[in-house]
Each structure stands twice: as C-alpha cells, then as structure tokens.
Coordinates of C-alpha atoms in Angstrom, one line a residue:
Chain Y
M1 CA -4.9 -39.9 -25.9
Q2 CA -2.9 -40.6 -23.3
Y3 CA -1.8 -38.9 -19.6
L4 CA 0.6 -40.0 -17.4
L5 CA -1.3 -38.7 -13.8
V6 CA 1.5 -38.4 -11.3
I7 CA 1.5 -38.5 -7.0
Y8 CA 3.2 -36.4 -5.0
D9 CA 2.8 -37.9 -1.7
N10 CA 3.7 -36.7 1.5
P11 CA 5.4 -39.7 3.0
E12 CA 4.5 -37.9 6.3
Y13 CA 0.8 -38.6 6.4
W14 CA 2.0 -42.5 5.1
A15 CA 4.4 -43.1 8.2
R16 CA 1.1 -41.8 10.6
V17 CA -1.7 -44.5 9.0
G18 CA -2.1 -47.7 10.3
E19 CA -2.1 -50.6 8.9
A20 CA -5.7 -50.7 7.7
Q21 CA -5.8 -47.5 5.7
M22 CA -2.6 -49.2 4.5
D23 CA -4.0 -52.3 3.1
A24 CA -7.7 -49.6 1.7
T25 CA -4.8 -47.7 -0.1
M26 CA -3.6 -50.5 -1.8
R27 CA -7.3 -52.8 -2.6
R28 CA -7.6 -48.8 -3.7
H29 CA -5.5 -49.5 -5.9
G30 CA -5.9 -52.7 -6.8
E31 CA -10.2 -51.4 -8.1
I32 CA -8.8 -48.6 -10.6
S33 CA -6.1 -50.8 -12.1
D34 CA -8.5 -53.5 -12.6
D35 CA -11.3 -51.2 -14.0
L36 CA -8.4 -50.2 -16.8
K37 CA -6.9 -52.8 -17.3
K38 CA -11.3 -53.9 -18.7
A39 CA -11.6 -50.9 -20.0
G40 CA -8.6 -51.0 -22.5
K41 CA -6.6 -48.0 -20.3
F42 CA -4.3 -48.9 -18.9
G43 CA -0.7 -48.1 -19.7
G44 CA 1.7 -48.8 -16.7
C45 CA 1.5 -47.9 -12.4
G46 CA 4.5 -47.9 -10.3
A47 CA 4.0 -47.3 -6.3
L48 CA 8.1 -45.2 -6.1
M49 CA 10.6 -45.6 -3.9
P50 CA 10.8 -43.4 -0.7
P51 CA 12.2 -40.3 -2.0
A52 CA 15.9 -41.0 0.2
S53 CA 17.0 -44.0 -2.3
A54 CA 16.8 -41.5 -5.2
T55 CA 19.4 -40.7 -7.8
C56 CA 20.4 -37.5 -9.1
V57 CA 22.5 -38.0 -12.8
R58 CA 22.5 -34.4 -13.8
R59 CA 24.1 -32.5 -16.6
S60 CA 25.9 -29.5 -17.4
G61 CA 27.9 -28.2 -20.5
D62 CA 30.0 -31.4 -20.8
K63 CA 30.4 -32.5 -17.7
T64 CA 27.9 -35.2 -16.1
T65 CA 27.7 -35.4 -12.3
I66 CA 25.8 -38.1 -9.8
T67 CA 24.5 -36.9 -7.1
D68 CA 22.3 -39.2 -4.2
G69 CA 18.1 -37.5 -3.1
P70 CA 15.7 -36.4 -4.7
Y71 CA 16.2 -33.2 -6.9
A72 CA 14.0 -30.8 -3.7
E73 CA 12.9 -30.6 -0.7
T74 CA 9.6 -29.8 -0.8
K75 CA 6.3 -31.4 1.4
E76 CA 4.9 -33.3 -1.4
Q77 CA 7.4 -36.4 -2.9
L78 CA 7.5 -37.8 -5.4
G79 CA 5.8 -41.7 -4.4
G80 CA 4.0 -43.2 -8.2
Y81 CA 1.9 -42.7 -11.1
Y82 CA -0.5 -44.2 -13.7
V83 CA -0.8 -43.9 -16.8
I84 CA -3.4 -44.0 -18.6
E85 CA -5.8 -43.8 -21.3
A86 CA -8.7 -41.4 -22.0
R87 CA -10.5 -39.8 -23.9
D88 CA -10.2 -36.4 -22.9
L89 CA -9.5 -34.2 -20.0
D90 CA -12.8 -34.6 -18.0
E91 CA -12.4 -38.9 -18.6
A92 CA -8.4 -38.7 -17.0
I93 CA -9.6 -36.3 -14.2
A94 CA -12.2 -38.2 -13.2
Y95 CA -9.7 -41.7 -12.7
A96 CA -7.3 -38.9 -10.4
R97 CA -10.1 -37.9 -8.7
R98 CA -9.8 -41.8 -7.5
L99 CA -6.9 -42.4 -6.6
P100 CA -6.2 -42.9 -2.5
L101 CA -3.9 -39.7 -1.9
S102 CA -2.0 -38.7 0.3
D103 CA -3.6 -35.9 3.0
P104 CA -1.9 -33.1 2.5
G105 CA -1.1 -35.2 -1.8
V106 CA -1.5 -34.0 -5.5
C107 CA -1.8 -36.0 -8.4
E108 CA -0.8 -34.2 -11.6
I109 CA -2.3 -34.7 -14.6
R110 CA 0.3 -34.4 -18.1
P111 CA -0.8 -35.4 -21.9
I112 CA 1.7 -37.6 -22.9
R113 CA 2.2 -35.9 -26.2
E114 CA 1.7 -38.3 -29.4
L115 CA 5.3 -39.1 -31.6
D116 CA 4.7 -40.6 -34.9
Chain O
M1 CA -25.5 0.9 -42.1
D2 CA -23.8 -0.4 -38.6
L3 CA -23.0 -3.4 -38.7
G4 CA -21.3 -3.6 -34.8
P5 CA -24.8 -5.0 -33.1
R6 CA -25.5 -7.5 -35.2
L7 CA -22.0 -9.1 -36.1
K8 CA -21.5 -9.0 -32.6
A9 CA -24.3 -11.0 -32.0
A10 CA -24.6 -13.2 -33.8
Y11 CA -20.3 -14.1 -33.3
P12 CA -19.8 -16.0 -30.1
K13 CA -23.2 -17.7 -31.3
A14 CA -21.3 -19.5 -34.7
L15 CA -18.0 -19.5 -32.9
A16 CA -19.7 -21.7 -30.5
T17 CA -20.8 -23.8 -34.0
L18 CA -17.9 -23.3 -35.7
I19 CA -15.2 -24.7 -33.0
R20 CA -18.1 -28.5 -32.6
L21 CA -17.6 -28.4 -36.0
L22 CA -14.0 -27.9 -36.5
G23 CA -13.0 -29.1 -33.0
D24 CA -10.4 -26.6 -33.2
F25 CA -10.7 -22.8 -31.7
T26 CA -8.3 -21.6 -33.5
A27 CA -9.8 -22.9 -36.7
A28 CA -12.9 -21.8 -35.8
E29 CA -11.9 -18.5 -35.1
D30 CA -9.4 -18.1 -38.8
A31 CA -12.4 -19.5 -40.9
L32 CA -15.1 -16.8 -38.5
Q33 CA -12.8 -14.2 -39.2
D34 CA -12.6 -15.2 -43.1
A35 CA -17.3 -14.3 -42.3
V36 CA -17.0 -11.7 -40.3
T37 CA -14.7 -10.4 -43.5
R38 CA -17.1 -11.7 -46.0
A39 CA -20.7 -9.8 -44.5
L40 CA -18.7 -6.6 -43.9
E41 CA -18.2 -6.7 -47.6
V42 CA -21.7 -8.5 -48.3
W43 CA -24.3 -7.5 -46.0
P44 CA -24.6 -3.0 -46.5
D45 CA -25.9 -4.8 -50.4
Q46 CA -27.7 -7.3 -50.0
G47 CA -29.0 -6.4 -46.2
V48 CA -28.1 -8.5 -42.4
P49 CA -29.5 -12.3 -43.1
G50 CA -32.3 -13.2 -40.9
E51 CA -30.1 -15.7 -38.9
A52 CA -27.0 -13.6 -39.5
A53 CA -25.1 -16.6 -37.1
A54 CA -26.1 -19.0 -39.7
W55 CA -24.4 -17.3 -42.6
L56 CA -21.3 -16.8 -40.8
V57 CA -21.3 -20.7 -39.9
T58 CA -22.1 -21.4 -43.8
T59 CA -19.5 -19.2 -45.3
A60 CA -16.8 -19.6 -42.6
R61 CA -17.0 -23.7 -43.3
R62 CA -17.2 -23.1 -47.1
R63 CA -14.1 -21.3 -46.4
H64 CA -12.6 -23.4 -44.1
I65 CA -12.8 -26.4 -46.3
D66 CA -12.1 -23.4 -49.0
L67 CA -8.6 -23.5 -47.4
L68 CA -8.0 -27.2 -46.4
R69 CA -8.7 -28.4 -50.8
H70 CA -5.6 -25.8 -50.9
D71 CA -3.2 -27.5 -48.0
R72 CA -3.6 -30.1 -49.4
I73 CA -4.3 -32.1 -46.4
E74 CA -8.1 -31.8 -46.8
E75 CA -8.9 -35.6 -46.7
R76 CA -9.0 -36.0 -43.0
H77 CA -10.6 -33.3 -42.2
R78 CA -12.8 -33.6 -44.2
R79 CA -14.2 -36.4 -43.0
L80 CA -13.5 -35.1 -39.9
V81 CA -15.5 -32.5 -40.7
S82 CA -18.3 -34.0 -43.2
E83 CA -19.3 -36.1 -39.4
N84 CA -19.9 -33.4 -37.5
G85 CA -21.5 -31.6 -39.6
A86 CA -24.8 -34.6 -39.7
G87 CA -27.2 -32.6 -39.3
D88 CA -28.4 -27.7 -40.9
P89 CA -26.1 -25.8 -38.7
A90 CA -28.7 -23.2 -40.0
E91 CA -31.2 -24.4 -37.2
A92 CA -31.0 -21.5 -34.4
T93 CA -31.6 -23.9 -32.2
L94 CA -28.8 -25.7 -33.1
F95 CA -26.5 -22.9 -31.5
G96 CA -28.2 -22.7 -28.0
D97 CA -26.2 -26.3 -27.2
D98 CA -22.6 -25.1 -29.0
M99 CA -22.7 -22.2 -26.5
L100 CA -23.1 -24.3 -23.6
R101 CA -20.8 -27.2 -24.1
L102 CA -18.5 -22.9 -24.8
V103 CA -19.2 -21.8 -22.4
F104 CA -18.1 -24.6 -20.2
T105 CA -14.7 -25.9 -21.5
C106 CA -14.2 -21.2 -21.8
C107 CA -14.9 -21.4 -17.7
H108 CA -13.5 -25.4 -17.5
P109 CA -11.4 -25.7 -13.9
A110 CA -8.1 -26.4 -15.5
L111 CA -7.9 -23.6 -17.1
A112 CA -6.7 -20.4 -14.9
R113 CA -8.9 -17.6 -13.6
E114 CA -7.8 -15.2 -15.2
A115 CA -8.1 -17.4 -18.8
Q116 CA -11.2 -18.4 -18.0
T117 CA -12.2 -14.3 -17.6
A118 CA -10.4 -13.5 -21.5
L119 CA -11.7 -16.7 -23.3
T120 CA -15.1 -16.4 -22.3
L121 CA -14.8 -12.7 -23.3
R122 CA -13.9 -12.9 -26.1
A123 CA -15.7 -16.3 -26.2
L124 CA -18.6 -15.3 -25.2
G125 CA -18.7 -12.2 -24.9
G126 CA -17.8 -11.7 -28.7
L127 CA -15.4 -8.8 -27.1
T128 CA -12.4 -8.6 -29.1
V129 CA -8.5 -8.7 -27.8
D130 CA -8.2 -4.8 -27.4
E131 CA -11.7 -4.5 -25.4
I132 CA -10.4 -7.0 -23.2
A133 CA -6.9 -5.0 -22.9
R134 CA -8.9 -2.2 -21.9
A135 CA -11.4 -3.1 -19.4
F136 CA -8.6 -5.3 -17.1
L137 CA -6.0 -1.5 -18.4
V138 CA -3.6 -4.0 -19.6
P139 CA -1.5 -4.9 -22.7
P140 CA -2.9 -6.4 -25.0
A141 CA -0.3 -8.0 -26.5
T142 CA -0.3 -9.8 -21.9
I143 CA -4.4 -10.5 -23.2
E144 CA -3.5 -11.9 -26.4
Q145 CA -1.2 -14.0 -24.8
R146 CA -3.4 -15.3 -22.1
I147 CA -6.1 -16.2 -24.3
T148 CA -3.2 -18.2 -26.8
R149 CA -2.4 -20.2 -24.1
A150 CA -5.9 -20.7 -23.3
K151 CA -6.0 -22.3 -26.4
R152 CA -3.6 -24.5 -27.0
K153 CA -3.8 -26.0 -23.7
I154 CA -7.5 -26.7 -24.5
R155 CA -6.0 -28.7 -27.2
D156 CA -3.3 -30.1 -25.5
A157 CA -4.6 -31.3 -22.3
R158 CA -8.2 -32.4 -24.8
I159 CA -10.2 -30.3 -22.4
P160 CA -13.7 -31.9 -24.1
Y161 CA -16.6 -29.0 -25.7
E162 CA -19.0 -30.1 -23.5
I163 CA -21.9 -30.5 -21.0
P164 CA -20.7 -32.5 -17.9
E165 CA -21.9 -35.3 -16.7
R166 CA -24.5 -34.6 -14.1
A167 CA -22.4 -35.3 -10.7
E168 CA -20.5 -32.2 -12.0
V169 CA -22.8 -30.5 -13.6
E170 CA -23.4 -28.9 -10.1
E171 CA -19.8 -27.3 -9.1
R172 CA -19.2 -26.7 -12.9
Q173 CA -21.5 -24.3 -13.3
A174 CA -20.4 -22.7 -9.4
A175 CA -17.5 -22.4 -11.5
V176 CA -19.6 -20.4 -15.1
L177 CA -21.4 -18.7 -12.7
E178 CA -17.6 -17.6 -10.0
V179 CA -16.1 -16.2 -13.8
V180 CA -19.1 -14.2 -14.8
Y181 CA -19.4 -12.2 -11.5
L182 CA -15.6 -11.7 -11.5
I183 CA -16.3 -10.1 -14.7
F184 CA -19.2 -8.2 -13.5
N185 CA -16.9 -6.9 -10.3
E186 CA -13.0 -6.7 -12.3
G187 CA -15.3 -3.4 -13.7
Y188 CA -17.7 -2.2 -10.4
L189 CA -15.4 -2.1 -8.2
S190 CA -12.0 -1.1 -10.9
T191 CA -9.1 -0.4 -8.2
T192 CA -6.4 0.0 -10.2
G193 CA -8.6 2.7 -13.0
P194 CA -8.4 6.3 -11.5
E195 CA -12.2 6.1 -12.2
L196 CA -14.1 4.1 -9.4
S197 CA -16.0 1.7 -12.3
R198 CA -15.7 0.9 -15.1
P199 CA -18.9 0.2 -17.2
D200 CA -17.8 -2.2 -19.8
L201 CA -17.1 -5.1 -17.4
S202 CA -19.9 -5.1 -15.7
R203 CA -22.9 -5.0 -18.6
E204 CA -21.1 -7.6 -20.7
A205 CA -21.5 -9.5 -17.0
I206 CA -24.7 -9.0 -17.1
R207 CA -24.9 -9.7 -20.6
L208 CA -23.2 -13.7 -20.3
A209 CA -25.2 -13.9 -17.2
R210 CA -29.1 -13.2 -19.8
V211 CA -27.2 -15.6 -21.9
L212 CA -27.1 -18.3 -19.0
N213 CA -30.2 -17.5 -18.4
R214 CA -31.4 -18.9 -21.8
L215 CA -29.0 -21.6 -22.1
L216 CA -30.2 -23.1 -18.5
P217 CA -33.3 -22.6 -17.4
A218 CA -35.0 -22.7 -13.8
Q219 CA -31.2 -22.8 -11.8
A220 CA -31.9 -20.5 -9.8
E221 CA -28.5 -19.2 -8.5
A222 CA -28.0 -18.7 -12.3
I223 CA -31.0 -15.9 -11.7
G224 CA -29.5 -15.0 -8.7
L225 CA -26.5 -14.1 -10.2
L226 CA -28.5 -11.5 -13.4
A227 CA -30.9 -10.4 -10.1
L228 CA -28.2 -9.1 -7.4
M229 CA -25.9 -7.4 -10.6
L230 CA -28.7 -5.5 -11.6
L231 CA -30.3 -4.3 -8.8
H232 CA -26.0 -2.9 -7.8
D233 CA -25.6 -1.7 -10.9
A234 CA -28.9 0.3 -11.0
R235 CA -27.4 2.5 -8.8
R236 CA -24.5 2.7 -9.8
P237 CA -24.7 5.5 -11.8
A238 CA -25.1 7.4 -7.9
R239 CA -21.9 5.5 -6.6
I240 CA -19.9 8.5 -7.5
G241 CA -21.1 12.9 -6.4
A242 CA -20.7 15.3 -8.6
D243 CA -16.8 16.3 -7.0
G244 CA -16.9 12.2 -8.1
A245 CA -16.4 11.2 -4.6
F246 CA -17.4 8.0 -3.5
V247 CA -21.0 8.0 -2.3
P248 CA -22.2 5.5 0.7
L249 CA -25.7 3.8 -0.1
D250 CA -26.9 6.0 2.8
Q251 CA -26.6 8.8 1.2
Q252 CA -26.9 8.4 -2.4
D253 CA -29.6 9.8 -4.8
R254 CA -32.0 7.5 -4.9
S255 CA -33.7 9.5 -8.2
L256 CA -30.0 8.4 -10.3
W257 CA -31.0 4.9 -9.6
I258 CA -32.8 2.8 -13.1
T259 CA -35.4 2.1 -12.2
G260 CA -35.8 -0.3 -15.2
M261 CA -33.4 -2.8 -14.2
I262 CA -34.0 -2.2 -9.8
A263 CA -37.6 -3.8 -11.2
E264 CA -36.4 -6.1 -13.2
G265 CA -33.6 -7.6 -10.5
R266 CA -36.6 -7.9 -7.9
A267 CA -38.7 -9.4 -10.4
L268 CA -36.1 -12.3 -11.0
L269 CA -36.2 -12.8 -7.7
D270 CA -40.3 -13.1 -7.4
K271 CA -39.9 -15.8 -9.5
I272 CA -37.2 -17.6 -7.5
R273 CA -37.9 -17.2 -3.3
A274 CA -40.4 -20.3 -4.0
H275 CA -36.8 -21.9 -3.3
E276 CA -35.9 -23.6 0.5
N277 CA -32.2 -23.0 0.7
P278 CA -30.8 -20.1 -1.1
G279 CA -28.2 -20.5 -2.6
P280 CA -25.2 -17.3 -1.7
Y281 CA -26.7 -15.1 -5.5
Q282 CA -29.3 -15.4 -4.1
I283 CA -29.0 -14.2 -0.6
Q284 CA -26.9 -11.4 -2.5
A285 CA -29.7 -10.5 -4.7
A286 CA -32.4 -10.8 -1.8
I287 CA -28.9 -8.0 0.2
A288 CA -29.4 -6.0 -2.8
A289 CA -33.8 -6.1 -3.1
V290 CA -34.0 -5.0 0.3
H291 CA -30.9 -1.6 1.0
T292 CA -33.4 0.0 -3.0
S293 CA -36.5 -0.5 -0.4
S294 CA -37.3 3.5 0.3
P295 CA -35.3 5.8 2.6
G296 CA -35.3 5.5 6.5
E297 CA -37.1 2.2 5.6
T298 CA -34.7 -0.8 4.7
N299 CA -34.7 -3.3 7.4
W300 CA -32.1 -4.1 8.9
R301 CA -33.3 -7.0 11.3
K302 CA -33.9 -9.5 7.9
V303 CA -30.8 -8.1 6.1
A304 CA -28.9 -9.1 9.4
R305 CA -30.5 -12.3 9.4
L306 CA -29.7 -12.3 5.7
Y307 CA -25.6 -12.2 6.5
E308 CA -25.9 -15.0 8.7
R309 CA -27.4 -17.0 6.3
L310 CA -25.2 -16.0 4.2
E311 CA -22.0 -16.8 6.9
M312 CA -23.2 -19.7 7.2
L313 CA -22.8 -21.1 3.3
Q314 CA -19.3 -18.6 2.5
P315 CA -17.9 -18.0 6.2
N316 CA -15.7 -15.9 5.3
P317 CA -14.2 -12.2 6.6
V318 CA -15.4 -10.5 4.3
V319 CA -19.4 -11.5 5.0
R320 CA -19.4 -10.5 8.9
L321 CA -17.9 -7.3 8.0
N322 CA -21.3 -7.1 6.3
R323 CA -23.5 -8.7 8.7
A324 CA -21.6 -7.0 11.4
V325 CA -22.7 -3.4 9.9
A326 CA -26.3 -4.5 9.5
V327 CA -26.1 -5.8 13.1
S328 CA -24.8 -2.5 14.4
K329 CA -27.7 -0.7 12.1
A330 CA -30.4 -3.5 13.7
E331 CA -29.4 -3.5 17.6
G332 CA -26.8 -0.8 17.8
P333 CA -22.4 0.0 17.6
E334 CA -22.1 -2.4 20.6
A335 CA -23.4 -5.2 18.8
G336 CA -21.4 -4.9 15.7
L337 CA -18.7 -4.0 17.4
S338 CA -18.2 -7.6 19.1
L339 CA -18.0 -9.2 15.9
L340 CA -16.2 -7.4 14.2
A341 CA -13.8 -8.2 17.5
D342 CA -12.8 -11.8 15.7
L343 CA -11.5 -10.3 12.7
E344 CA -8.8 -8.5 14.0
A345 CA -6.2 -11.1 13.6
S346 CA -7.9 -11.9 10.5
E347 CA -4.8 -10.5 7.9
P348 CA -6.4 -10.0 4.8
M349 CA -8.5 -7.6 7.1
Q350 CA -6.0 -5.3 8.6
R351 CA -5.4 -4.8 4.6
Y352 CA -8.9 -4.7 3.9
P353 CA -10.1 -0.1 4.3
Y354 CA -13.6 -1.3 4.0
Y355 CA -13.4 -3.4 7.3
H356 CA -11.2 0.1 9.3
A357 CA -14.3 2.4 7.9
A358 CA -16.5 1.0 8.9
R359 CA -15.0 -0.2 13.0
A360 CA -13.9 3.8 13.3
A361 CA -18.0 4.9 11.7
L362 CA -18.6 2.6 15.1
L363 CA -16.0 3.4 16.7
A364 CA -17.1 6.8 16.5
D365 CA -21.2 7.0 17.0
L366 CA -19.4 5.3 20.6
G367 CA -17.9 8.7 20.9
R368 CA -14.5 6.5 20.4
V369 CA -12.8 9.7 18.0
E370 CA -9.6 8.5 18.9
E371 CA -10.1 5.4 18.0
A372 CA -11.8 5.8 15.8
A373 CA -9.2 8.3 13.5
S374 CA -6.9 5.9 13.9
A375 CA -8.8 3.3 12.8
Y376 CA -9.5 5.9 9.4
R377 CA -5.9 6.3 9.2
E378 CA -5.2 2.1 8.8
A379 CA -8.2 2.4 6.0
L380 CA -6.5 5.4 4.1
A381 CA -3.3 3.3 4.1
S382 CA -4.8 0.9 2.2
T383 CA -6.0 1.7 -0.5
T384 CA -4.4 3.3 -3.7
N385 CA -7.8 4.2 -4.8
P386 CA -7.6 8.6 -5.1
V387 CA -11.8 8.5 -4.6
E388 CA -11.9 6.5 -1.6
Q389 CA -8.6 7.7 -0.4
E390 CA -10.1 11.3 0.0
H391 CA -13.8 10.4 1.1
L392 CA -11.6 8.2 4.0
R393 CA -10.6 12.5 5.0
R394 CA -13.2 13.5 4.5
K395 CA -14.7 11.7 7.6
L396 CA -11.2 11.7 8.7
R397 CA -12.0 15.9 8.8
D398 CA -15.1 15.2 9.9
L399 CA -14.3 13.7 13.6
G400 CA -13.1 17.0 14.2

C-alpha cells in the first residue's frame, strides 16, 4: 500500500548547520530515493520552498479567499514529502527512520486511501 | 458446569490464530463470537473438547466461510483463507507464535498507550469490554471506542501481525513489558477508586506476564517483570489495615503476605541471577525481594546500591526519591535529605504526595518539626486518595 511521509522541519535548524552537513543531508536523500527506486517502491518526493513562499486558498461558505503564508505559526514547518510503496507500516517506519530530519523534527506517516 | 474459565483460557489463543488466518481483527472476533455461542450450546452435553482452542478455531473458520458464501464475496476471501490456512490449525504449537505476533501488534508503538492496554487486555487477556471498563473505572462505551479505533488503525495503516525484525525486537519487547507493567500498576495503585487497589488488573497483568514468559523464554527482563509483580502483589493483603488505611511496609503484618507468590518471585530471580547487566525490572524485583526478608533485617545498604544502579538506567525523580529513602535508612536522615535536595526544582515532584511525605518523615527524624508539618500539609494537598489522606493526617497529628 502507499504511504505519504510528510517531513516537518525546523527551519532555524537548517539555517544553523554548515555546508558539509547540508551536503550529507542531500546525499542521504539521494540514497533513500535510489533505494526506493531500485526496490520499485518510489512514488515521488519533493523538498519544499520556505514557508514564507506559501499561499493559502481558503473556502468559507460560497466565498474563496487568497491569503499569504502558512496556515499556522509553529516551530516545525512542512518541509518535504515522499510517496512510497510499502508492505506494511513497519516497512514505512523503517524508511522514515532513515530520513535526515532536523533536530527537533518529525516525519508523519499517513497511509494513502486506495480508491477503486 | 461453569464453562467460563475454560472459554477464557482458550479465547486468546483462538483469536490470535484466527487473526492470522483471516487477516482481519474484526472478522476474527465476529467469527470467534459465533464459535463461543456454539460452544455454550454444545459443550455442556458433549463435554469440553481436549483442544478447546483448536475446536473454537475450526468452528469459527467454518462459520466465517459460511458467512462469506452468504455474502457472495467469497471468491477473493476464500482464496485468502486457503492460502493462509495451509497447515493444521489444530496443532497446539501454532498458538504460541500466533499469540506472540498478536502481542506485538497490540503493543505497536503506532497505537496510543490507552489503546494498547485495552487491546492487550481484550485480545490477549480475553477480558470483555465491560470487564476492562470496570477495571479502569470508565464507561464501557469509552473502552469500546478505544478498541474500535485501534482496530481501525491496525487495518488502515496496515500495522502488521508479525514478530518484529531482529534489529527492533528488543525495543519492541520493552514496549510490550511496559504495557503489562502499566496494567499491573493501574490495578495496584488506583488513584481514583475508593479502595486502595483493584485486584483484578494486577492479576490479569501477572497472567499476561506468564503468557509472555512462555512466548519469550529466557528473556531476563520478562522474567524480572513477572518476579517484580509477584513480589509486590504478595504483600497486597497487608497494605490496607482493618480501618481501611494504608499500612507502610515496615508496619505490615507479614503473616498476611502470600508466601507462595514470594517464593515464586524469589525462585524466578535466582534463575536469572547470572545476568551481568540486569535491566530495570530485574533490579526492581531484586529490591522487592530484599523487602521480603525477615523484619528488622532489611539490608538497606543493598537496597540503596540497587537504587543507585536503577537511577543510572532510569534517571528520574521517582527513582531518586526511593534511593534517598533507602540511603536515609542506611546512613541516616541527613544523607537522605541531601539526595532529595536536587528534587526541589522538579515540578512533578511538587505535585507528588510521596515526595512531600518522605521529606516530612526525614525532617521529623531530625527534630525539624515545623518544616515536617509543612511538608505533610503539602503531601495532603497533593493526593485525592482518601485512604492516603487519612494516613497523612495521622502522621501530622503524631508530630504533636
């Protein structure tokens, strides 16, 4: 079944780390994507631009409003995602554990609904 | 003929196997419920079959297949059942692996703690929803909801029915033991009930630990946990006096202790003594064992040493508090108080009645009566258990 791995990052953390760690982080993402592709389990991934680039389209009743910025001011911000194919939750967890997260940082694992 | 105990013993085994065969928690429960109904009709006349769990599995499977036929979606599912059903489910040895798989599913870290305990008691303890609700003093609907949600998450997120891979098995085992110990403590230290303890949950936890010890043989921490719970539970009859008040360890009537449980707990500890790096449950069991030695002969230096070791593994304020009490018995109240000094800044400790009560007792020993009285008053303010409150009021009066 498919799972969405949503990475919530602490942008301050990434601003602090040096170039060497940034390179290592990118290499790790590359390895994980390659492994997923080789196993036929890769469904796409992406690193997002900073939260300040976000735009919200919000519906309330019949009206739609466009606003600037992310929905909530929290320490951890949506930073990237993977879509993977996994046998079960334990396999998805095993991939999520390998992801280079900020400290603190969190990866949320959500099963993707199967539509027939 | 009372079928209750036989059914209760067979239920978890049958459920675990059915979940594997049918691949679905709810379908397994429904089918098993039908089989139980059938057992209640048939067993009184024909007698309880030798392999009660196997009988339930066979009957439930047949019933499940009937239902699928009826629902006309049998094709897909029947294939599933026959694929997974290769091998004879009547073999008693099969149940062990199935139950172990189910233990790990019920205690999967992706489930909330409350869901883990309810599901474990339901699926592995064989308790009914009503029994679990009574034990936790919550409405049955709450337990029902926790179990339903947990089962839905197992299905939707596809939490596997599997023994974890070797790299994770230790961590996952620790989670299983934690759930069992939580169930025990919920029974042993009830914070909401009028009486000091609710025996049923502690007994269930001990029963679960016995099952785990059969499933995970030679796991020192699993043995340690069983020993720990036996040694604690053995003292339970002496914990509450005739007036319903809490009786501290040093004043308990030892003739009330259940000697068989103490002997079993000590024997289990002897079995694992060879381990060089005992885990937290083994250390706590060793402490409990020291406390069962003859009155006036408690080796407090040994207790203090064990707590020091425990604090290295689990550095937390409660362990420090217990260590301080042991040190005060071994070396005097001054030494105990100085270990407590570090806890003054700990916010949870300020709300913990035992911290204030322990400080109060040490201050009283040193003749610092005013400070002792104020510490007892803080202890009183931080507990809602009427039995404990009465005990503290008496201490406060005794200060004069």
